[in-house]
PDB file of N, CA and C in Angstrom:
ATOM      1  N   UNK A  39       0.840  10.433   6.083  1.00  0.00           N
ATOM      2  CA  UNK A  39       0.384   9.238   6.743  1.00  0.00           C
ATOM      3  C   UNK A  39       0.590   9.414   8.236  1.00  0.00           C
ATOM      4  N   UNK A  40      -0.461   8.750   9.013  1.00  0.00           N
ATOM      5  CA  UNK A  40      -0.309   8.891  10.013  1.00  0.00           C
ATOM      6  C   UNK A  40       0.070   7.565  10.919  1.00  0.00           C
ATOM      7  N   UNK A  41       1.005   7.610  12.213  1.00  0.00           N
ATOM      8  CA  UNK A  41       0.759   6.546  12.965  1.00  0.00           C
ATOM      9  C   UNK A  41       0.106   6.419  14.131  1.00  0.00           C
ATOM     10  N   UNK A  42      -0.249   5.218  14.524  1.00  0.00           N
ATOM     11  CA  UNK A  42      -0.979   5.222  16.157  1.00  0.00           C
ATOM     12  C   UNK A  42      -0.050   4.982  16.535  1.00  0.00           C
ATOM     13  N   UNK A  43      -0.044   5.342  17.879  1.00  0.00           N
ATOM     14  CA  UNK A  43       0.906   4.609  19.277  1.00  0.00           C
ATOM     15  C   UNK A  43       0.629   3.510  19.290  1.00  0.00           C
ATOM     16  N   UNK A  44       1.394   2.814  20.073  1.00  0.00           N
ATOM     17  CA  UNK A  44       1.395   0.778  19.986  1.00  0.00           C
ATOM     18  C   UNK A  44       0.452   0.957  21.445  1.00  0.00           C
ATOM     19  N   UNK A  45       0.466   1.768  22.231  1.00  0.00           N
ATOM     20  CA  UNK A  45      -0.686   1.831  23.235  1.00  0.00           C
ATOM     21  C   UNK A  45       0.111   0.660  24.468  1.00  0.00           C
ATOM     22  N   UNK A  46      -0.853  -0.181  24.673  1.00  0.00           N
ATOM     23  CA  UNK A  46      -0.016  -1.718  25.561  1.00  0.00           C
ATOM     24  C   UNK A  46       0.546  -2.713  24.903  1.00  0.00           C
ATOM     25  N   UNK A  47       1.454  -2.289  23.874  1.00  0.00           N
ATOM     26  CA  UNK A  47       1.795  -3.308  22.924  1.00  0.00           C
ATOM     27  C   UNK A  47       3.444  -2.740  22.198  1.00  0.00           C
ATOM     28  N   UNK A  48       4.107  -3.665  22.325  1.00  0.00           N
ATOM     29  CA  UNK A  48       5.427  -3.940  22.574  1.00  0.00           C
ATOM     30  C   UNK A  48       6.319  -3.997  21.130  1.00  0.00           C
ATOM     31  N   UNK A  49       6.827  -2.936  20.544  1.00  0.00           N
ATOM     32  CA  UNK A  49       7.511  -3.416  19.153  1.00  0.00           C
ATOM     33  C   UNK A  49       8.244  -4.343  18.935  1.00  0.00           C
ATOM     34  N   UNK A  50       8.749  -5.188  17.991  1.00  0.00           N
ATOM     35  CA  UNK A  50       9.745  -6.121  18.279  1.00  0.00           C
ATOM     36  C   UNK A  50      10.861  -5.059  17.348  1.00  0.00           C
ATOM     37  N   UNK A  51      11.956  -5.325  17.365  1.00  0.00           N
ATOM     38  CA  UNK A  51      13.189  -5.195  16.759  1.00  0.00           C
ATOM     39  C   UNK A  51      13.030  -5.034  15.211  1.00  0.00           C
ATOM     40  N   UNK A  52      12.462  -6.136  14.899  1.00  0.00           N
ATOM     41  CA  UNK A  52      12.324  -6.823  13.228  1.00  0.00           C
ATOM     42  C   UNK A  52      10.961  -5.588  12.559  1.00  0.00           C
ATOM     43  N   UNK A  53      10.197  -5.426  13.357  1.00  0.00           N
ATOM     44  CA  UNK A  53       9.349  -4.416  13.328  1.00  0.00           C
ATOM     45  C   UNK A  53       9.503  -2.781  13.455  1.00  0.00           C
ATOM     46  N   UNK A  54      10.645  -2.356  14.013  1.00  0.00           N
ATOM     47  CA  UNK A  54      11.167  -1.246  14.048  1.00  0.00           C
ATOM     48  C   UNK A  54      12.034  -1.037  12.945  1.00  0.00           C
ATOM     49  N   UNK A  55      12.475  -2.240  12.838  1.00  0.00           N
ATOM     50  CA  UNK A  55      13.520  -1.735  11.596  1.00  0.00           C
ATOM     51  C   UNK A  55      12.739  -1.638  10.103  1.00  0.00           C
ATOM     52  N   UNK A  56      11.629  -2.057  10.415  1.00  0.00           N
ATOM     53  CA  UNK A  56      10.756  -2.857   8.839  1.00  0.00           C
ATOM     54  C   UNK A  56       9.797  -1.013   8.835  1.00  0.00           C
ATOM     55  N   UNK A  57       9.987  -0.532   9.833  1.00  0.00           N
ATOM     56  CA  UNK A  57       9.036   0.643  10.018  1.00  0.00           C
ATOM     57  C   UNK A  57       9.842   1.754   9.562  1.00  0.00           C
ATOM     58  N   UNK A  58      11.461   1.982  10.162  1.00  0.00           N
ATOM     59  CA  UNK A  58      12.278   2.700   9.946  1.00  0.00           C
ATOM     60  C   UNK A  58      13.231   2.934   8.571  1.00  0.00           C
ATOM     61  N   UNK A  59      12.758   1.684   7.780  1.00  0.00           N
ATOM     62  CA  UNK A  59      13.787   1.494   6.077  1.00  0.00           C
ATOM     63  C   UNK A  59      12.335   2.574   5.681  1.00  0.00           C
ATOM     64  N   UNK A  60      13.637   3.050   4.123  1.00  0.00           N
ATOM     65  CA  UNK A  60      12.090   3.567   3.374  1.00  0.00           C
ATOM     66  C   UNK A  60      12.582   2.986   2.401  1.00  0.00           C
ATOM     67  N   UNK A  61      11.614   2.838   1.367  1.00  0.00           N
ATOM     68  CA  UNK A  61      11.418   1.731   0.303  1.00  0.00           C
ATOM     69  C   UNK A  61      12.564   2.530  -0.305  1.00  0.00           C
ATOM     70  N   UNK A  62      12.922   3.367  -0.852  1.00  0.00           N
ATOM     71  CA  UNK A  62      14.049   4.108  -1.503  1.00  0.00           C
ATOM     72  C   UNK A  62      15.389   3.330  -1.529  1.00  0.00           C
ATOM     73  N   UNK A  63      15.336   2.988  -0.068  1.00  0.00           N
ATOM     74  CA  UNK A  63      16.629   2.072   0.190  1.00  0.00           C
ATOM     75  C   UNK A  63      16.554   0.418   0.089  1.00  0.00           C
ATOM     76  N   UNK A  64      15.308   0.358   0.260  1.00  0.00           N
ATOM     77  CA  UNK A  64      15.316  -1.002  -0.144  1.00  0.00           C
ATOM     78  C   UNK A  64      15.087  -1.301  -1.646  1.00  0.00           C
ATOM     79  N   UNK A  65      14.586  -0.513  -2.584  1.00  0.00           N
ATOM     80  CA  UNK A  65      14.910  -0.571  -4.058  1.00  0.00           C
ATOM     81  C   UNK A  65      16.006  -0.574  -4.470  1.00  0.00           C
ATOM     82  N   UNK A  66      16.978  -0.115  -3.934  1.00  0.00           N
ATOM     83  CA  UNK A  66      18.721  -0.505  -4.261  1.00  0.00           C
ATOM     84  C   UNK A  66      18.947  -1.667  -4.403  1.00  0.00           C
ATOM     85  N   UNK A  67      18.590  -2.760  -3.634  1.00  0.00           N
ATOM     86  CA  UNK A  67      19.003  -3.898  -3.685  1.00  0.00           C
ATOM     87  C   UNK A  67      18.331  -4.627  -5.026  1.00  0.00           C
ATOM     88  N   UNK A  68      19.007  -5.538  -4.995  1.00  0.00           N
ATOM     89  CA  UNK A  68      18.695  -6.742  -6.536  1.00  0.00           C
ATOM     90  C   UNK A  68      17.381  -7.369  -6.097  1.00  0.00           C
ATOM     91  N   UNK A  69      16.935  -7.769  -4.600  1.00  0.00           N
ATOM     92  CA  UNK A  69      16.520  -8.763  -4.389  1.00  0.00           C
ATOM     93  C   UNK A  69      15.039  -7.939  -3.965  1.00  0.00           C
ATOM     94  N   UNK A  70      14.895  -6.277  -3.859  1.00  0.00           N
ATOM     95  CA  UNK A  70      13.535  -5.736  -3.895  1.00  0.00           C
ATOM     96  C   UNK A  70      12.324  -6.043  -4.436  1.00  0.00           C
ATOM     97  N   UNK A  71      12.293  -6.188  -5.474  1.00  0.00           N
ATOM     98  CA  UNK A  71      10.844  -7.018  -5.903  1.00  0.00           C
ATOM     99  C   UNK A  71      10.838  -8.022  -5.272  1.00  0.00           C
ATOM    100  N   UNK A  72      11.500  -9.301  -5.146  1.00  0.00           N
ATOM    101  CA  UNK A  72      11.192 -10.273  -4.440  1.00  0.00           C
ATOM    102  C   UNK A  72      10.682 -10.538  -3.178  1.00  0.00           C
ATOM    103  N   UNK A  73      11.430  -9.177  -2.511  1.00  0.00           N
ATOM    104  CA  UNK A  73      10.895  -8.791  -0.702  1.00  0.00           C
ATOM    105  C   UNK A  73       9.268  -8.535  -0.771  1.00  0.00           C
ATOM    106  N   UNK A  74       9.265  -7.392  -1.904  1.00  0.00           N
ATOM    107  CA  UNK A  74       8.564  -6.647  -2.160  1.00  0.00           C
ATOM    108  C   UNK A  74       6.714  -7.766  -2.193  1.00  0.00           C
ATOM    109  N   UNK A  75       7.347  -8.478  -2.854  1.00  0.00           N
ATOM    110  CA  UNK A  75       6.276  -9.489  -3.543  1.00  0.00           C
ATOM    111  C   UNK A  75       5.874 -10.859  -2.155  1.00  0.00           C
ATOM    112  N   UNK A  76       6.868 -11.160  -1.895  1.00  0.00           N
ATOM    113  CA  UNK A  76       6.883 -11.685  -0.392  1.00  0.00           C
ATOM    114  C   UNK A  76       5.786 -10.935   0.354  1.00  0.00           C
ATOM    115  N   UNK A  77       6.302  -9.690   0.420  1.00  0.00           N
ATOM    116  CA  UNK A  77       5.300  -9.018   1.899  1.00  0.00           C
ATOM    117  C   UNK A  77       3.747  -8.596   1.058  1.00  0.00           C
ATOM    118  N   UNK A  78       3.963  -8.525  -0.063  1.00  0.00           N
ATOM    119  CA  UNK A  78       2.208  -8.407  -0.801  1.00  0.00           C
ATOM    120  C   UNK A  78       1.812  -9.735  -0.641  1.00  0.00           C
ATOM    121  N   UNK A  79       3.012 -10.816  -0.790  1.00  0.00           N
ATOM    122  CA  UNK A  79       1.731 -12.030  -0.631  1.00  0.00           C
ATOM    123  C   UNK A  79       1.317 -12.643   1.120  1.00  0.00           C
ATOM    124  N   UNK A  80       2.019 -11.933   1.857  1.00  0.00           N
ATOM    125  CA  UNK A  80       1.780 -11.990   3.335  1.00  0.00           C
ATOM    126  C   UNK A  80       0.171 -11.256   3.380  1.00  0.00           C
ATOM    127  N   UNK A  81       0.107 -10.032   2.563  1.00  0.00           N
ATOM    128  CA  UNK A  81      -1.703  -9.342   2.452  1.00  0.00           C
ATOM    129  C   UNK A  81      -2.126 -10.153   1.803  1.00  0.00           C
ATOM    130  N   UNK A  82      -1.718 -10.967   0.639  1.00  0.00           N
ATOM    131  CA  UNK A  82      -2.934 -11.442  -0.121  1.00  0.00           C
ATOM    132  C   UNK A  82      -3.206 -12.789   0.387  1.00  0.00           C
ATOM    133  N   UNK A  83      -2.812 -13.806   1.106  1.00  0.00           N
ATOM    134  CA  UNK A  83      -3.245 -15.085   2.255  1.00  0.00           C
ATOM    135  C   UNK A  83      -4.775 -14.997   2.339  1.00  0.00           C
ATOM    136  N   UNK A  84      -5.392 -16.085   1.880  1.00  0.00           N
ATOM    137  CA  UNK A  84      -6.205 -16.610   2.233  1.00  0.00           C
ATOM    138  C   UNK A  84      -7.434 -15.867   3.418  1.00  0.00           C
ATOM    139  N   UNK A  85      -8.343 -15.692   3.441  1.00  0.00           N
ATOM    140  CA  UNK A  85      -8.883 -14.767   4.772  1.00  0.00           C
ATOM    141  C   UNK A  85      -9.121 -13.316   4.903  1.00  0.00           C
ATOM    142  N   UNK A  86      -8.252 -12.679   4.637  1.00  0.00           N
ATOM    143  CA  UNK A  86      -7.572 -11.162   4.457  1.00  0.00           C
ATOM    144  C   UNK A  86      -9.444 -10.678   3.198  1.00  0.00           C
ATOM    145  N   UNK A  87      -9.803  -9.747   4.014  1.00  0.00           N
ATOM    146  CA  UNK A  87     -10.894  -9.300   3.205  1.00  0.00           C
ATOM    147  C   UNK A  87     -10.691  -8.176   2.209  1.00  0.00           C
ATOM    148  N   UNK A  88     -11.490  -7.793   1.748  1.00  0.00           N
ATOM    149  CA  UNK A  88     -11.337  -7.254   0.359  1.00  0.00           C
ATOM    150  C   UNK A  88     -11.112  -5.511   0.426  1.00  0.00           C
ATOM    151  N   UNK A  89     -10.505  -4.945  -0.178  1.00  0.00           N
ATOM    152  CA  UNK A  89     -10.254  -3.406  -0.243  1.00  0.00           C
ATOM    153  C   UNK A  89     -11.298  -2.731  -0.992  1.00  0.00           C
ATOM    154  N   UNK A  90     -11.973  -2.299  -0.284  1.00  0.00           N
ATOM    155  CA  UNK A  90     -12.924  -1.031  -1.132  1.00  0.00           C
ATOM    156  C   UNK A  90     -12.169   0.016  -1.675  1.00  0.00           C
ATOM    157  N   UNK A  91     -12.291   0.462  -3.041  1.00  0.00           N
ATOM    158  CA  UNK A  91     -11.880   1.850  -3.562  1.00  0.00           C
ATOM    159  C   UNK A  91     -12.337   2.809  -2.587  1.00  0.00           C
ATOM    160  N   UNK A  92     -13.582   2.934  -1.920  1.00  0.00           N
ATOM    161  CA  UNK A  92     -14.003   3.925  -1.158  1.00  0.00           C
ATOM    162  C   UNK A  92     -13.347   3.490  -0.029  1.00  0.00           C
ATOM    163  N   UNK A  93     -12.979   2.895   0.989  1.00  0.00           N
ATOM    164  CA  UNK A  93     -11.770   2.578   1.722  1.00  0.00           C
ATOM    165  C   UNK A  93     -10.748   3.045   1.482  1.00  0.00           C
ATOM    166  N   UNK A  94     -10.334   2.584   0.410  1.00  0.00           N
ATOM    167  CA  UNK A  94      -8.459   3.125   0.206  1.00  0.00           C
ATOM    168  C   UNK A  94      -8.665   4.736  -0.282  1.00  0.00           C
ATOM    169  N   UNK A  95      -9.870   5.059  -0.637  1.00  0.00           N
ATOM    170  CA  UNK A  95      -9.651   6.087  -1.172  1.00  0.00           C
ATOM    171  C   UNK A  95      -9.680   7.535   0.196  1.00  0.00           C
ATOM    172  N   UNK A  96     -10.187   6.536   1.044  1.00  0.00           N
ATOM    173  CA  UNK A  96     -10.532   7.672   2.258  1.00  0.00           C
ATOM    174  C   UNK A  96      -9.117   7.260   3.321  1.00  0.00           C
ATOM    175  N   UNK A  97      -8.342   5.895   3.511  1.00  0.00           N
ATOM    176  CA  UNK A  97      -6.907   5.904   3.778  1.00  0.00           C
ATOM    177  C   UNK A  97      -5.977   6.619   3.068  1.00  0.00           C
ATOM    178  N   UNK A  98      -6.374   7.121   2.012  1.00  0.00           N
ATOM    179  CA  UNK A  98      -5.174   8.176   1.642  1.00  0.00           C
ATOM    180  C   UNK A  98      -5.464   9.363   1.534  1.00  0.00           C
ATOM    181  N   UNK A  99      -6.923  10.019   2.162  1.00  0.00           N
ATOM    182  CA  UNK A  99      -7.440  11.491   2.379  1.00  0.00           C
ATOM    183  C   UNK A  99      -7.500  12.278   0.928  1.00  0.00           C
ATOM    184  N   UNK A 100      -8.218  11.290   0.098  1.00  0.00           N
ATOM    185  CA  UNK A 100      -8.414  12.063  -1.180  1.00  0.00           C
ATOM    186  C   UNK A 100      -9.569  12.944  -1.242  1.00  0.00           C
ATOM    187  N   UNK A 101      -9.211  13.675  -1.120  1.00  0.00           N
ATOM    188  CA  UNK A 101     -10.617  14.896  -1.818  1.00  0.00           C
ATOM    189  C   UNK A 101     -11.672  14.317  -2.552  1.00  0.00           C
ATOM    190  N   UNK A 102     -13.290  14.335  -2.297  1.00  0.00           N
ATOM    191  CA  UNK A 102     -14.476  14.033  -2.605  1.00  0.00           C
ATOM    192  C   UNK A 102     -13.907  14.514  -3.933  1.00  0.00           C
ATOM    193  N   UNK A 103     -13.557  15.391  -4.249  1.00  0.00           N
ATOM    194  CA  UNK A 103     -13.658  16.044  -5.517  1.00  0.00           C
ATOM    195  C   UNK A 103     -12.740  15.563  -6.661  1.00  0.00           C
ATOM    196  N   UNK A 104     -11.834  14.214  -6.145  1.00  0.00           N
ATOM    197  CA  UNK A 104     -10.817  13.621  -7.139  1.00  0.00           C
ATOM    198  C   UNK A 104     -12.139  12.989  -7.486  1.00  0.00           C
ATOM    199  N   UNK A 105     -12.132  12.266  -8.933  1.00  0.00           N
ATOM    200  CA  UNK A 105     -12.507  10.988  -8.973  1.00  0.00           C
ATOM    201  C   UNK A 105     -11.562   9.842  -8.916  1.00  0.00           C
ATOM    202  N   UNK A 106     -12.001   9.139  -7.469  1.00  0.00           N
ATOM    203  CA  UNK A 106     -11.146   8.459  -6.640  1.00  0.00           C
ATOM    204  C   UNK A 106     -11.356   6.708  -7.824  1.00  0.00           C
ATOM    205  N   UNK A 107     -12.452   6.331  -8.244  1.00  0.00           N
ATOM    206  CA  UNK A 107     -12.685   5.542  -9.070  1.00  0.00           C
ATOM    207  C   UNK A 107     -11.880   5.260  -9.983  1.00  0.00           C
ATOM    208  N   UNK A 108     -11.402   6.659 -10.789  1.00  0.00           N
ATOM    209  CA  UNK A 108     -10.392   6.528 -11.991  1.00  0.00           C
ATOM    210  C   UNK A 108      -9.286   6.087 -11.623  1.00  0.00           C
ATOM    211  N   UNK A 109      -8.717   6.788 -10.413  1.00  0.00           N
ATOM    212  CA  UNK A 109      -7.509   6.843  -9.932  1.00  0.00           C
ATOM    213  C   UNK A 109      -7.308   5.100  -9.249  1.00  0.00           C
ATOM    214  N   UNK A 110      -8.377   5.026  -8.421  1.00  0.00           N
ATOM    215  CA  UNK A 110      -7.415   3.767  -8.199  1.00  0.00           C
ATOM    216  C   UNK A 110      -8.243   2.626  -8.198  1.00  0.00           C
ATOM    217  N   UNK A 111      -8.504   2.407  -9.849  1.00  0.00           N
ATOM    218  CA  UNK A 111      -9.389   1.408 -10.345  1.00  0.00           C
ATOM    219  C   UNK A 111      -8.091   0.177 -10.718  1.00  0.00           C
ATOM    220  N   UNK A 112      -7.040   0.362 -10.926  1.00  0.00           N
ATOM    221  CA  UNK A 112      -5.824  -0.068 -11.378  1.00  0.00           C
ATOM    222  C   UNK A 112      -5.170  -0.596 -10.320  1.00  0.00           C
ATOM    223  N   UNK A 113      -5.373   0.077  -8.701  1.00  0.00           N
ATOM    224  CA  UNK A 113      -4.794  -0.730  -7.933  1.00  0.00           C
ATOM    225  C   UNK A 113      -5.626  -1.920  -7.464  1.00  0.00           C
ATOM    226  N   UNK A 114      -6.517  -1.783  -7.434  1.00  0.00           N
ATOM    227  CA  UNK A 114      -7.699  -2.642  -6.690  1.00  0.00           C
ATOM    228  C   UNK A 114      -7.981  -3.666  -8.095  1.00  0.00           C
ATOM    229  N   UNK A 115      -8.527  -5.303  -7.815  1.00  0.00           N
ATOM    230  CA  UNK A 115      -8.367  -6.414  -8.770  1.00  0.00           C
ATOM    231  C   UNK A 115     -10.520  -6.122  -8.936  1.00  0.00           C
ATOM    232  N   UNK A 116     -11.190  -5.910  -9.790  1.00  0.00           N
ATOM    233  CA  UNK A 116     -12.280  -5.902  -9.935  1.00  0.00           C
ATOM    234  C   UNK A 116     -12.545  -7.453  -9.223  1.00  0.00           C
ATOM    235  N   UNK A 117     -12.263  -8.440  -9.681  1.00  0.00           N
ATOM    236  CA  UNK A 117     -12.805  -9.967  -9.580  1.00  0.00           C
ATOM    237  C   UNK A 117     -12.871  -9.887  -8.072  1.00  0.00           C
ATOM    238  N   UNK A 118     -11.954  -9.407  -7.055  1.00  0.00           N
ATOM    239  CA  UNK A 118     -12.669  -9.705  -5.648  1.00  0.00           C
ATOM    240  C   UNK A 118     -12.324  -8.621  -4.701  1.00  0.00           C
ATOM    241  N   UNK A 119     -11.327  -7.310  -5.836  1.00  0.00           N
ATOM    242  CA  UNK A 119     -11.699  -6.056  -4.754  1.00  0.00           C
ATOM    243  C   UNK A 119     -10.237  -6.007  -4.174  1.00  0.00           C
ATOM    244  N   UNK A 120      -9.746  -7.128  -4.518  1.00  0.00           N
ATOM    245  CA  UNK A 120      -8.879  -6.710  -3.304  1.00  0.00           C
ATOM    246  C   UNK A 120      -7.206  -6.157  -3.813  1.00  0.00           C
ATOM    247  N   UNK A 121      -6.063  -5.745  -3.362  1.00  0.00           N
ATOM    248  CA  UNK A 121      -5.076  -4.997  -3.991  1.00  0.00           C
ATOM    249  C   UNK A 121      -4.455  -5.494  -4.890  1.00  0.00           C
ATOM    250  N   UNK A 122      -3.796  -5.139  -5.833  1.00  0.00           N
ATOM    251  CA  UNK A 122      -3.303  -5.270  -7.418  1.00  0.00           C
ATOM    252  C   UNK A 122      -1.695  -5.371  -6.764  1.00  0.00           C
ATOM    253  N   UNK A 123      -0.918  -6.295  -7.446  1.00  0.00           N
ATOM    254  CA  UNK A 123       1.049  -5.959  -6.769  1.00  0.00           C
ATOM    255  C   UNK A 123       1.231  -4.688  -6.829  1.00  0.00           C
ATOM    256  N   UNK A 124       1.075  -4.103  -8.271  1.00  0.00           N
ATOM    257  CA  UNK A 124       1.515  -2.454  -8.259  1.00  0.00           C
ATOM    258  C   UNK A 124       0.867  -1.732  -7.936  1.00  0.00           C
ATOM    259  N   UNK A 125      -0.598  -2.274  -7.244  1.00  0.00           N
ATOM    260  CA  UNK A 125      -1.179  -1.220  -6.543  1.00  0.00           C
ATOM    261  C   UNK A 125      -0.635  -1.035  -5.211  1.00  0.00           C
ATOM    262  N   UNK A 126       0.217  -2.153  -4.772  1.00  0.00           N
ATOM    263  CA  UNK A 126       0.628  -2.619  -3.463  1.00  0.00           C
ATOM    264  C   UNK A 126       2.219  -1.837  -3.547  1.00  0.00           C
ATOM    265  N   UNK A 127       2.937  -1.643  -4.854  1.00  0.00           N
ATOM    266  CA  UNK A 127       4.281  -1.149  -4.358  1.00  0.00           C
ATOM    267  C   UNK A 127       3.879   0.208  -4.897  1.00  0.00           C
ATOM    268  N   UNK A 128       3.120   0.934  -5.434  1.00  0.00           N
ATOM    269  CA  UNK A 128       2.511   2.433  -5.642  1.00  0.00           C
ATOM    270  C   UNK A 128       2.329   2.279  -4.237  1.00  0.00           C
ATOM    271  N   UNK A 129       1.996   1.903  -2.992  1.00  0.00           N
ATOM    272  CA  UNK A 129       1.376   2.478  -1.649  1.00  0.00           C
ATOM    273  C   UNK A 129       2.439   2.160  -0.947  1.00  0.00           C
ATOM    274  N   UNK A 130       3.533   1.280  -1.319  1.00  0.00           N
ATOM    275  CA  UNK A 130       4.739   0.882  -0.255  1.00  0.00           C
ATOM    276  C   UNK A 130       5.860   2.586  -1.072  1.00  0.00           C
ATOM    277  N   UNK A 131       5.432   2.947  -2.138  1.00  0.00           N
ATOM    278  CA  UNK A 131       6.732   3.870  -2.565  1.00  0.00           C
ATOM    279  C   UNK A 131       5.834   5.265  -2.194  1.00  0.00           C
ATOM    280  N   UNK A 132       5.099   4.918  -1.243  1.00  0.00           N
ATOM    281  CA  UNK A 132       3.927   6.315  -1.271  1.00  0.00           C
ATOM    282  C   UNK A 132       3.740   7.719  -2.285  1.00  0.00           C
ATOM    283  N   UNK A 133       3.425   6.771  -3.669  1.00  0.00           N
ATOM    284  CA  UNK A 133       3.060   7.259  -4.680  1.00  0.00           C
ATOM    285  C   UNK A 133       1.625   8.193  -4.667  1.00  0.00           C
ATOM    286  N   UNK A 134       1.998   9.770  -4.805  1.00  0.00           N
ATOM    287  CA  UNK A 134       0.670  10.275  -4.551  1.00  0.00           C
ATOM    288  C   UNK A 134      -0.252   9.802  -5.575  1.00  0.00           C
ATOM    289  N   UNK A 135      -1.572   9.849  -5.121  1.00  0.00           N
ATOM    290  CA  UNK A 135      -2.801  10.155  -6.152  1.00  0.00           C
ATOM    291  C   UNK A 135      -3.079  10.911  -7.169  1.00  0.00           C
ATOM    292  N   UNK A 136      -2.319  12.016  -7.070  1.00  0.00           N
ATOM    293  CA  UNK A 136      -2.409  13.065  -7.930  1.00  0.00           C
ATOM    294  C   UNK A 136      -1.589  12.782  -9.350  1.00  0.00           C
ATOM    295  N   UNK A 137      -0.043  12.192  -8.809  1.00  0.00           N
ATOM    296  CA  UNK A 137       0.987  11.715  -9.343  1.00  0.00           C
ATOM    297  C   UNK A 137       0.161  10.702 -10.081  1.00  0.00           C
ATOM    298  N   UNK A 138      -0.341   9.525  -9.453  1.00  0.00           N
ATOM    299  CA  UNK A 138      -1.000   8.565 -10.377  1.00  0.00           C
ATOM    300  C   UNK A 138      -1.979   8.890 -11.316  1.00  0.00           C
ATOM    301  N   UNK A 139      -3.089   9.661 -11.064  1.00  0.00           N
ATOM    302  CA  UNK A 139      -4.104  10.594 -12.078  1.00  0.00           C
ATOM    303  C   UNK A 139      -3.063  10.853 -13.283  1.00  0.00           C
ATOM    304  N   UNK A 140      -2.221  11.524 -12.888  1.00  0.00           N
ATOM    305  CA  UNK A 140      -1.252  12.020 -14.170  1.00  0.00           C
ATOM    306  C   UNK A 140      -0.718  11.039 -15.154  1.00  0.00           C
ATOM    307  N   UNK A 141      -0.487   9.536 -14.468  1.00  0.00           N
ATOM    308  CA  UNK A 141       0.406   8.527 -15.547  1.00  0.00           C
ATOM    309  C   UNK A 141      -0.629   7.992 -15.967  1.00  0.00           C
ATOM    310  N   UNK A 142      -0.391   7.138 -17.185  1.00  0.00           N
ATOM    311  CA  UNK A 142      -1.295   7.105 -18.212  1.00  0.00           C
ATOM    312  C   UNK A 142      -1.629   5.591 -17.701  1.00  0.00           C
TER     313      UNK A 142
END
């Protein structure tokens, strides 16, 4: 994964630290799903437009040659497209594609 520079734009504190945890450590705690589910429902609000498979499938640099469809038909909700919870903590635990192809 890659990041941009913030360019003319200023990190806050709460944002550095939210950038710097890796989910590893925040799955220790009791209260992880709940965070977890919190910050998926901060994406899923009202407004927030819909995720194309061909979108997510080209944000995670999958090879033309996966079928990207199979793979992440499970994260994405058919009814309006847009991300599934466990499609949302598969991309917060940066669960490869390949890895997912493999589970049943």
């Amino acid at each position: 994964m890659q990041l941009n520079a913030l360019q003319f734009r200023r990190m806050y504190f709460e944002e550095f630290c939210a950038a710097a945890l890796s989910v590893c450590q925040l799955e220790a705690h009791d209260c992880w799903e709940k965070r977890a589910r919190c910050a998926y429902e901060m994406f899923e609000k009202d407004g927030n437009r819909a995720i194309l498979i061909e979108e997510l499938a080209s944000e995670l640099a999958l090879s033309p040659s996966l079928p990207f469809h199979a793979v992440l038909q499970e994260w994405i909700r058919p009814s309006d497209g847009k991300l599934t919870f466990p499609g949302f903590v598969k991309l917060l635990r940066g669960q490869s594609t390949r890895a997912a192809a493999k589970t049943p």
